[in-house]
CSV table of C-alpha atoms in Angstrom, one decimal:
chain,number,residue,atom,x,y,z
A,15,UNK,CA,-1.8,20.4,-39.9
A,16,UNK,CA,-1.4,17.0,-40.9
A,17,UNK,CA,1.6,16.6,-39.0
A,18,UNK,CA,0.3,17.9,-35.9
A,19,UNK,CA,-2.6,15.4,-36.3
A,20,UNK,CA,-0.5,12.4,-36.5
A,21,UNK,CA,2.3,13.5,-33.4
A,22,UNK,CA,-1.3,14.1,-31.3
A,23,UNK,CA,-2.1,10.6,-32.2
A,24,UNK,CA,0.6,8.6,-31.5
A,25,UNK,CA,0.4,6.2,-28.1
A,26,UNK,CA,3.6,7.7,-26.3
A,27,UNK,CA,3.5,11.3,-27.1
A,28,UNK,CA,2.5,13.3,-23.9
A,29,UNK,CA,1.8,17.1,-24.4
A,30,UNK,CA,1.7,19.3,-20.9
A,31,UNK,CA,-1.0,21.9,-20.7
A,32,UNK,CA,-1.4,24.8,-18.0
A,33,UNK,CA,-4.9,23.4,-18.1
A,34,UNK,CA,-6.7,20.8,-20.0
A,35,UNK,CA,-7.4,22.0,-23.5
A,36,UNK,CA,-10.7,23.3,-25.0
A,37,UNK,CA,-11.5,22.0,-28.4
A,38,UNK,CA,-13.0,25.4,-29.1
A,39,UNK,CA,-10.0,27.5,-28.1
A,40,UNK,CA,-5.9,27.0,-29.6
A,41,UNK,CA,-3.4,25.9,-26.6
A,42,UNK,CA,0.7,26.7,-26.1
A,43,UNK,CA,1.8,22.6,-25.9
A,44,UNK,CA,5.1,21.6,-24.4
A,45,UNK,CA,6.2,18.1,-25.3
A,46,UNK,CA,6.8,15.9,-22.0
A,47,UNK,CA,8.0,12.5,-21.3
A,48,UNK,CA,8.9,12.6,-17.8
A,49,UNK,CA,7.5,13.8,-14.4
A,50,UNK,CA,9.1,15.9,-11.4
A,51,UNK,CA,8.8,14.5,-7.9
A,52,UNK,CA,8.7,18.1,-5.8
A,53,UNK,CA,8.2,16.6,-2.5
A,54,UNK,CA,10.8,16.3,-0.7
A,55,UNK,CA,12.9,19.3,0.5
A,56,UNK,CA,15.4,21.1,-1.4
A,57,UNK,CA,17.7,22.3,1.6
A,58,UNK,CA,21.0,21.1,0.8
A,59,UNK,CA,22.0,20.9,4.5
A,60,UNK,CA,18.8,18.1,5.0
A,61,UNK,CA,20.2,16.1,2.2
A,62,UNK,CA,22.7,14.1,4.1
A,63,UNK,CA,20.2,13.9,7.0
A,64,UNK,CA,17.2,12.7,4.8
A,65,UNK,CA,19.2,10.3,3.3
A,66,UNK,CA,20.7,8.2,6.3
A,67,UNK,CA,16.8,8.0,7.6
A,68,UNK,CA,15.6,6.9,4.7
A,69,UNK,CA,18.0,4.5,4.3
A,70,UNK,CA,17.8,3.2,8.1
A,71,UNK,CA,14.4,3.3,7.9
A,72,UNK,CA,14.5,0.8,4.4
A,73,UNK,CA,16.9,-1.7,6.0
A,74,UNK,CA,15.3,-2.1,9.1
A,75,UNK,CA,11.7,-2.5,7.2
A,76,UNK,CA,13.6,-5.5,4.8
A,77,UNK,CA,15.2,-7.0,7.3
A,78,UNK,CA,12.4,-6.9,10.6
A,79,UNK,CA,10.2,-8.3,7.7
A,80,UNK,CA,12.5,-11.0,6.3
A,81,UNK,CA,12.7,-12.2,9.8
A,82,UNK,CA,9.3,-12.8,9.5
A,83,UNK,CA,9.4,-14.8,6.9
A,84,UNK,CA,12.2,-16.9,7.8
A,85,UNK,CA,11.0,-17.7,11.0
A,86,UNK,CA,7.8,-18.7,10.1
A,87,UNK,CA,9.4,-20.6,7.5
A,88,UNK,CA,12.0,-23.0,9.4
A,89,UNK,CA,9.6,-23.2,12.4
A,90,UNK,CA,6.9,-26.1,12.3
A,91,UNK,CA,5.1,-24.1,15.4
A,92,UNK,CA,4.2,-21.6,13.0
A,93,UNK,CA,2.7,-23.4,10.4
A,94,UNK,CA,-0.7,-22.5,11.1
A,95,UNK,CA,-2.8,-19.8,8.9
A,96,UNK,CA,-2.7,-17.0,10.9
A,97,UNK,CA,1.1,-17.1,10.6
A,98,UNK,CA,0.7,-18.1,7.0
A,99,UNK,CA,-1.1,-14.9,6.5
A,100,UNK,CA,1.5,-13.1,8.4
A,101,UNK,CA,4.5,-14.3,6.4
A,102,UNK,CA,2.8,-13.2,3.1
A,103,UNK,CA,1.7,-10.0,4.8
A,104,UNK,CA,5.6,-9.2,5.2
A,105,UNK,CA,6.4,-10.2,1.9
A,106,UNK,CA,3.5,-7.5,0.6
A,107,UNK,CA,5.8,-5.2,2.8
A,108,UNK,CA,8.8,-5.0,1.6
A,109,UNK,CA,7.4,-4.6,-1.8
A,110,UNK,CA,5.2,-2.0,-0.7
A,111,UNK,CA,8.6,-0.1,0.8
A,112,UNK,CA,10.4,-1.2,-2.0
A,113,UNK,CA,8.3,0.8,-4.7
A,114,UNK,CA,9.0,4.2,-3.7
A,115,UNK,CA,12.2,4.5,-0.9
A,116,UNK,CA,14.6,2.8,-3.0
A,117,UNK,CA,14.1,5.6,-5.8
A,118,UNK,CA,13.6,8.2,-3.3
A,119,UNK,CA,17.2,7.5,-1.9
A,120,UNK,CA,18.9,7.8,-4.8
A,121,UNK,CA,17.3,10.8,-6.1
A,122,UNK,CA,18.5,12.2,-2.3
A,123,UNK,CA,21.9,11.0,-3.5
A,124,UNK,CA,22.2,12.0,-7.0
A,125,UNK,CA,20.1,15.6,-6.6
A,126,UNK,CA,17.5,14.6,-9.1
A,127,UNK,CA,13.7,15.4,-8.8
A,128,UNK,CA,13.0,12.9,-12.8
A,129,UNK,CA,11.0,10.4,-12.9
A,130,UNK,CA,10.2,8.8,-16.7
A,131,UNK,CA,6.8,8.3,-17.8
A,132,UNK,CA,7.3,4.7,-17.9
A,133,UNK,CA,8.7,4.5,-14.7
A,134,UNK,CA,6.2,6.6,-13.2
A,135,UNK,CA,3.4,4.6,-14.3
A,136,UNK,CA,5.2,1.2,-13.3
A,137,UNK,CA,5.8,3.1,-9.9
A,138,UNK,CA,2.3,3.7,-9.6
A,139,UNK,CA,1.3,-0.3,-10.6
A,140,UNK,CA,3.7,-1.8,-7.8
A,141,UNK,CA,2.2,0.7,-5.2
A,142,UNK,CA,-1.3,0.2,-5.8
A,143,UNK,CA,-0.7,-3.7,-5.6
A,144,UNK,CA,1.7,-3.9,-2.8
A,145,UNK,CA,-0.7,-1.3,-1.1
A,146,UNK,CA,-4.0,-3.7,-1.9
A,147,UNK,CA,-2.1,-6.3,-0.9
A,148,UNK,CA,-1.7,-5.6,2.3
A,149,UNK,CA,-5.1,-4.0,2.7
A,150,UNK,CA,-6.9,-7.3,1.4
A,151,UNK,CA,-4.7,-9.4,3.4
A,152,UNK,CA,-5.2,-7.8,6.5
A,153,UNK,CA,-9.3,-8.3,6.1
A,154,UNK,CA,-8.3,-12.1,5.4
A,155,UNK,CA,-6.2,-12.0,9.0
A,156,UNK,CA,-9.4,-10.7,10.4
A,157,UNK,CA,-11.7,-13.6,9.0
A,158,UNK,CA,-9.1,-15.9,10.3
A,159,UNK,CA,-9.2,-14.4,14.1
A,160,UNK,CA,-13.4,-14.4,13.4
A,161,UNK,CA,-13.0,-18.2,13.1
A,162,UNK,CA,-10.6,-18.6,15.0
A,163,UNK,CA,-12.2,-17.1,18.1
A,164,UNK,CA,-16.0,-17.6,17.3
A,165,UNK,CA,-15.6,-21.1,15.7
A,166,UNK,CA,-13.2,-22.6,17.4
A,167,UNK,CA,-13.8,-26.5,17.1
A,168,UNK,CA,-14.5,-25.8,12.8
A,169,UNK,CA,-11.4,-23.9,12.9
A,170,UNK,CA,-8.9,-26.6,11.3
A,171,UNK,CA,-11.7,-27.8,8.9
A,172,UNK,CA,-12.6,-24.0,7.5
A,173,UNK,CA,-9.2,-22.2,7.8
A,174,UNK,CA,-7.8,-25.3,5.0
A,175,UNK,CA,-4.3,-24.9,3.1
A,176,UNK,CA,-6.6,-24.8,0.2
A,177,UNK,CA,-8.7,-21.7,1.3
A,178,UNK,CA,-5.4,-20.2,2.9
A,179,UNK,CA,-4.3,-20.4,-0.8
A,180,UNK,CA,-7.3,-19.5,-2.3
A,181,UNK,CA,-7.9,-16.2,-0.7
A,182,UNK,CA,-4.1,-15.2,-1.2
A,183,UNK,CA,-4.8,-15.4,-4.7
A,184,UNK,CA,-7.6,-13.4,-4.3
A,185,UNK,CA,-6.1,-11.1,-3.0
A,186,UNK,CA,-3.7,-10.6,-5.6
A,187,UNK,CA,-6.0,-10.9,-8.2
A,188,UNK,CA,-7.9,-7.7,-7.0
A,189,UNK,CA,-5.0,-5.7,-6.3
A,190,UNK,CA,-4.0,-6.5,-9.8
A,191,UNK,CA,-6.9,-5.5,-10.9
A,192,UNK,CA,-7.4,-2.3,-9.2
A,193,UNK,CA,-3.9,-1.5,-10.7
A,194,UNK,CA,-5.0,-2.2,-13.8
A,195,UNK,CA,-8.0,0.3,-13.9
A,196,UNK,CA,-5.7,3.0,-12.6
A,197,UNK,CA,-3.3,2.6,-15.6
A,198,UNK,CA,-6.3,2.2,-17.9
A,199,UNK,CA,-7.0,6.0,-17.0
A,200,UNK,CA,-3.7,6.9,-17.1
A,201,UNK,CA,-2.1,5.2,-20.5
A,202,UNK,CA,-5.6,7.1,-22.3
A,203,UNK,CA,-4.7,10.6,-21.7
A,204,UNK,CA,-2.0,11.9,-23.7
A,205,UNK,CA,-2.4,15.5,-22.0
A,206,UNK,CA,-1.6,16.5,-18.3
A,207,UNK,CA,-2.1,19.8,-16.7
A,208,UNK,CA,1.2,19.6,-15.0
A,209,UNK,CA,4.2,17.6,-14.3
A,210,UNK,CA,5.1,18.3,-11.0
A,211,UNK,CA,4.0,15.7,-8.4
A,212,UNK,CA,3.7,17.4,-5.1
A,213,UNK,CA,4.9,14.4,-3.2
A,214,UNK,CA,8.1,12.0,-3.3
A,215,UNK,CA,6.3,9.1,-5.2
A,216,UNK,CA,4.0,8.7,-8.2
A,217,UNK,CA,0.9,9.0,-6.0
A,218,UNK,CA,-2.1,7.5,-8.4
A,219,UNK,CA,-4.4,10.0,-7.1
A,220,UNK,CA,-2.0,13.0,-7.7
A,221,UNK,CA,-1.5,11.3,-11.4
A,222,UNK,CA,-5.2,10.8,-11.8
A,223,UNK,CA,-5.8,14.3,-11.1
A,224,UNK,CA,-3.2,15.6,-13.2
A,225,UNK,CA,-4.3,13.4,-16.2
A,226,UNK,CA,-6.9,15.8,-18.6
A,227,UNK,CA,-8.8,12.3,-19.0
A,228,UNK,CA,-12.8,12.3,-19.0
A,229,UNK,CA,-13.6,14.3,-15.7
A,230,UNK,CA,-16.8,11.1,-15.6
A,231,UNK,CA,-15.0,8.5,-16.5
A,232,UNK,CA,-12.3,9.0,-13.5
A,233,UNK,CA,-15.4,9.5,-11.2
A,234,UNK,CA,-16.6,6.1,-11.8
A,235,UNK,CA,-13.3,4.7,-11.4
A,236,UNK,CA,-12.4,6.3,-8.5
A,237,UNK,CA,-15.6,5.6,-6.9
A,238,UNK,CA,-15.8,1.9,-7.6
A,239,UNK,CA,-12.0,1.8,-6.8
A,240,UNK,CA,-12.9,3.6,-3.2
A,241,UNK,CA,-16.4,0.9,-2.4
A,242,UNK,CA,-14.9,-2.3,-3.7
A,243,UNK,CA,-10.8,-1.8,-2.3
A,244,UNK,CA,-12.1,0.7,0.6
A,245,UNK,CA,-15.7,0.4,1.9
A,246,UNK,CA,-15.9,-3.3,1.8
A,247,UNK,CA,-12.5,-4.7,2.7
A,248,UNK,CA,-12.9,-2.2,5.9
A,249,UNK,CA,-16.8,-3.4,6.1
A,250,UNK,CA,-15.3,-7.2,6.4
A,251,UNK,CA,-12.6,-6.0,9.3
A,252,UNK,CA,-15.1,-3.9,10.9
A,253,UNK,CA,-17.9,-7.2,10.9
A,254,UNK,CA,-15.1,-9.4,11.5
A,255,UNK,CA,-13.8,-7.9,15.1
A,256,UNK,CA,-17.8,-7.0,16.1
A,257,UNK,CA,-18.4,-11.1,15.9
A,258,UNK,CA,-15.0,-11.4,17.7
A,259,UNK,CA,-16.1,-8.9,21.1
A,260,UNK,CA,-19.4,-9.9,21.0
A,261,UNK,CA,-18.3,-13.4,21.4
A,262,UNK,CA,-15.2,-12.7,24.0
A,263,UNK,CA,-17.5,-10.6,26.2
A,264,UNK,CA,-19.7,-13.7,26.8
A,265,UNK,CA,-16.7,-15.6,28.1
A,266,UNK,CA,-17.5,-15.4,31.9
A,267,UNK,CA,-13.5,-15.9,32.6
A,268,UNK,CA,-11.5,-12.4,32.5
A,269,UNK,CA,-8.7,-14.9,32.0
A,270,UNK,CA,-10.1,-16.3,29.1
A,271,UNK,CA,-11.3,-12.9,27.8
A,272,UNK,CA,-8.0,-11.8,28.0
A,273,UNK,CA,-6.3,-15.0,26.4
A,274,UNK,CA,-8.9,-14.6,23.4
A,275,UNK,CA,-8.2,-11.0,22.6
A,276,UNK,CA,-3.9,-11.4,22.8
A,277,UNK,CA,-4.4,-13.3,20.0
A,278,UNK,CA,-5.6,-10.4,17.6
A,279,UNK,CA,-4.0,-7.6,19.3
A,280,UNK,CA,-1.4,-7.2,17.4
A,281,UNK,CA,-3.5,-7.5,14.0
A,282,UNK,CA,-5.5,-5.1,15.5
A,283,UNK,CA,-2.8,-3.0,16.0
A,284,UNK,CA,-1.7,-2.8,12.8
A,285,UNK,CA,-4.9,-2.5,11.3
A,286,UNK,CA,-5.4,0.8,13.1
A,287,UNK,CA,-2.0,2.1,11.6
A,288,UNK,CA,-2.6,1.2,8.2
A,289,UNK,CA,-6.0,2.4,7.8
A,290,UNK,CA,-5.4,5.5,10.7
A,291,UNK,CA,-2.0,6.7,7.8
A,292,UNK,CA,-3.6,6.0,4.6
A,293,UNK,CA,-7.0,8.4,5.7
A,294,UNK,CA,-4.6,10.6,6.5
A,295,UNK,CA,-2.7,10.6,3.2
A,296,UNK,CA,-6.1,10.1,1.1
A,297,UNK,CA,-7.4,13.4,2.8
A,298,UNK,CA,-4.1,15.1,1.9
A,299,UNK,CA,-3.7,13.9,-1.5
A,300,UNK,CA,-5.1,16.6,-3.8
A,301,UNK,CA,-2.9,18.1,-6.1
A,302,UNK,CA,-3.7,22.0,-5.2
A,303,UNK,CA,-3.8,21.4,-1.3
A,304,UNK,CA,-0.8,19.0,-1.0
A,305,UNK,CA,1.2,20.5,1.9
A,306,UNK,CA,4.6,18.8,3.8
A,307,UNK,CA,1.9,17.8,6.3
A,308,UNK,CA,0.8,15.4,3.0
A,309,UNK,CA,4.3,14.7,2.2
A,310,UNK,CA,4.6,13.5,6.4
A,311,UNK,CA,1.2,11.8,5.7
A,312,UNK,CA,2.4,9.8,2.5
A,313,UNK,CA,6.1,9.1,4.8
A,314,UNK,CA,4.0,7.1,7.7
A,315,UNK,CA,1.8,5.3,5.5
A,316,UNK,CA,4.5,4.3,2.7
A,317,UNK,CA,7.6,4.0,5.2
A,318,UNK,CA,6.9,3.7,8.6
A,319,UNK,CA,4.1,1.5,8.8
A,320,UNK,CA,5.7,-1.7,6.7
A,321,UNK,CA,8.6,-0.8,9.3
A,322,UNK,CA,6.8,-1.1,12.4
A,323,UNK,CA,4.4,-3.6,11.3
A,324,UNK,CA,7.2,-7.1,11.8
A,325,UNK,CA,7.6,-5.1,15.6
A,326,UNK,CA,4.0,-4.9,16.3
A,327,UNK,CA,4.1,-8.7,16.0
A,328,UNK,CA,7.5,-10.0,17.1
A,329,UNK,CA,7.3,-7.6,20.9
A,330,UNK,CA,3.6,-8.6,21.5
A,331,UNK,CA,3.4,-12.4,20.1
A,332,UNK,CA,5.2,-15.1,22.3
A,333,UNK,CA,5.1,-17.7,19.1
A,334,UNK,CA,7.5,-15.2,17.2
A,335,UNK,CA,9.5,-14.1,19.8
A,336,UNK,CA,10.5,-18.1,20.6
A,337,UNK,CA,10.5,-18.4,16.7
A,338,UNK,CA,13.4,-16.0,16.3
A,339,UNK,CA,15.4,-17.1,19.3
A,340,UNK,CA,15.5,-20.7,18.1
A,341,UNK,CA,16.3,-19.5,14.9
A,342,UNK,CA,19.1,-17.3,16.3
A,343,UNK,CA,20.3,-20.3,18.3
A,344,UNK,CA,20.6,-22.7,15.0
A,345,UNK,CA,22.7,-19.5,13.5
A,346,UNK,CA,25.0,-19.1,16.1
């Protein structure tokens, strides 16, 4: 008894139930340290297939986003904060893809369905930050088209390297945070109902609900988590593009209307695909109803939205477009 006591007890022992244990009632334990990832298909003859897309689909997201970066980088047009923002939105990218495709691709490769504990939780850490990230940085890119558009003469004044900095750090700082709370959930339970993961990635809401951690507790996280990194950065995007048509639609010039709204189109655009994927992969993400339409869900919002964001901006924005030829010309 004693030694049962003590193996419970100890930080990094993990015990799988078929359901979470009743103080009242004995339980069958099996001793875990790893989880399954069961969502992508087992058909041999898709392997191959699954694994060149993947792949194609990872390169093209690094390198359409590194081009980003480099040519707002060497180019001193594009030293303004909307571009700032934009560079640092791309770098939030390919970490974001970087958290859960690499692994994915070699698990294609080497057969396996294993993910540790540890690397499981770490998994879930780097998602939930890159994944903040960008969801916090595209509400700053929002602000900065509000001023831009609506305060036009103050623009240089408020949009300042030092408030450019400032809310970058911000932004980080809550997305650390909210990755923080999700581990402090996850690191307290030592039981789990199950340890298959119905999708290709440690999904923190599939872990959360797999966790036999206080049913209350995870409520309160899960709903501050949802009104502080989902109602109000969405709220601020929402406000931010309201103050932006309302003041374009008194422009009496359709030219000028027209000029004004290019210049958050594409931010717009991508707004729509980031927030349109992840409802869709939030509304799928329960562990009993997880279907392949959830695994195609978590696909476009983990895969092919950091890919097509760098496109979104490069085929619609004339600064980026010149931006990459000149760099193309110095590289020849």
């Amino acid at each position: 008894m004693t030694q049962k006591r003590s193996s419970l007890s100890h930080p990094k022992t993990l015990f799988c139930f078929k359901r979470c244990p009743n103080k009242s009632e004995p339980e069958n334990i099996t001793h875990v340290s790893e989880f399954h990832l069961m969502g992508l298909p087992e058909d041999p003859d898709l392997q191959p297939i699954l694994f060149g897309l993947f792949l194609s689909l990872y390169l093209v997201t690094v390198l359409g986003n590194l081009l980003i970066i480099l040519a707002v980088s060497s180019d001193p047009h594009l030293h303004t904060p909307m571009y700032f923002f934009l560079s640092i939105l791309s770098l939030a990218d390919i970490g974001f893809i970087s958290t859960t495709v690499p692994k994915m691709i070699v698990d294609i490769q080497t057969h396996s369905k294993v993910i540790s504990y540890v690397g499981c939780l770490s998994q879930m850490s780097l998602f939930i930050i890159f994944g903040c990230m960008d969801e916090m940085l595209l509400t700053v890119m929002a602000y900065d088209r509000f001023v831009a558009i609506c305060h036009p003469l103050h623009y240089s004044v408020i949009m300042n390297p030092r408030l450019c900095g400032f809310l970058v750090l911000v932004s980080f700082g809550f997305s650390l945070l909210e990755s923080q709370l999700h581990n402090l959930i996850a690191l307290q339970s030592i039981y789990f109902k199950d340890m298959d993961i119905s999708n290709f990635f440690c999904d923190p809401s599939q872990i959360l609900s797999l966790s036999c951690s206080d049913i209350f507790t995870k409520d309160i996280v899960m709903y501050f988590v949802g009104v502080v990194y989902g109602f109000l950065p969405l709220s601020g995007t929402f406000f931010s593009y309201y103050k932006i048509v309302s003041s374009i639609l008194r422009i009496p010039s359709l030219g000028s209307k027209y000029k004004a709204f290019s210049t958050c189109g594409s931010h717009l655009s991508v707004v729509c695909l980031f927030y349109g994927t992840g409802i869709g992969v939030y509304l799928s993400s329960d562990q009993l109803s997880f279907t392949r339409k959830g695994v195609v869900s978590s696909v476009m919002y983990t895969v092919v939205t950091p890919m097509l964001n760098p496109f979104i901006y490069s085929l619609s924005n004339r600064d980026i477009r010149s931006a990459l030829r000149r760099l193309h010309r110095r590289t020849v």
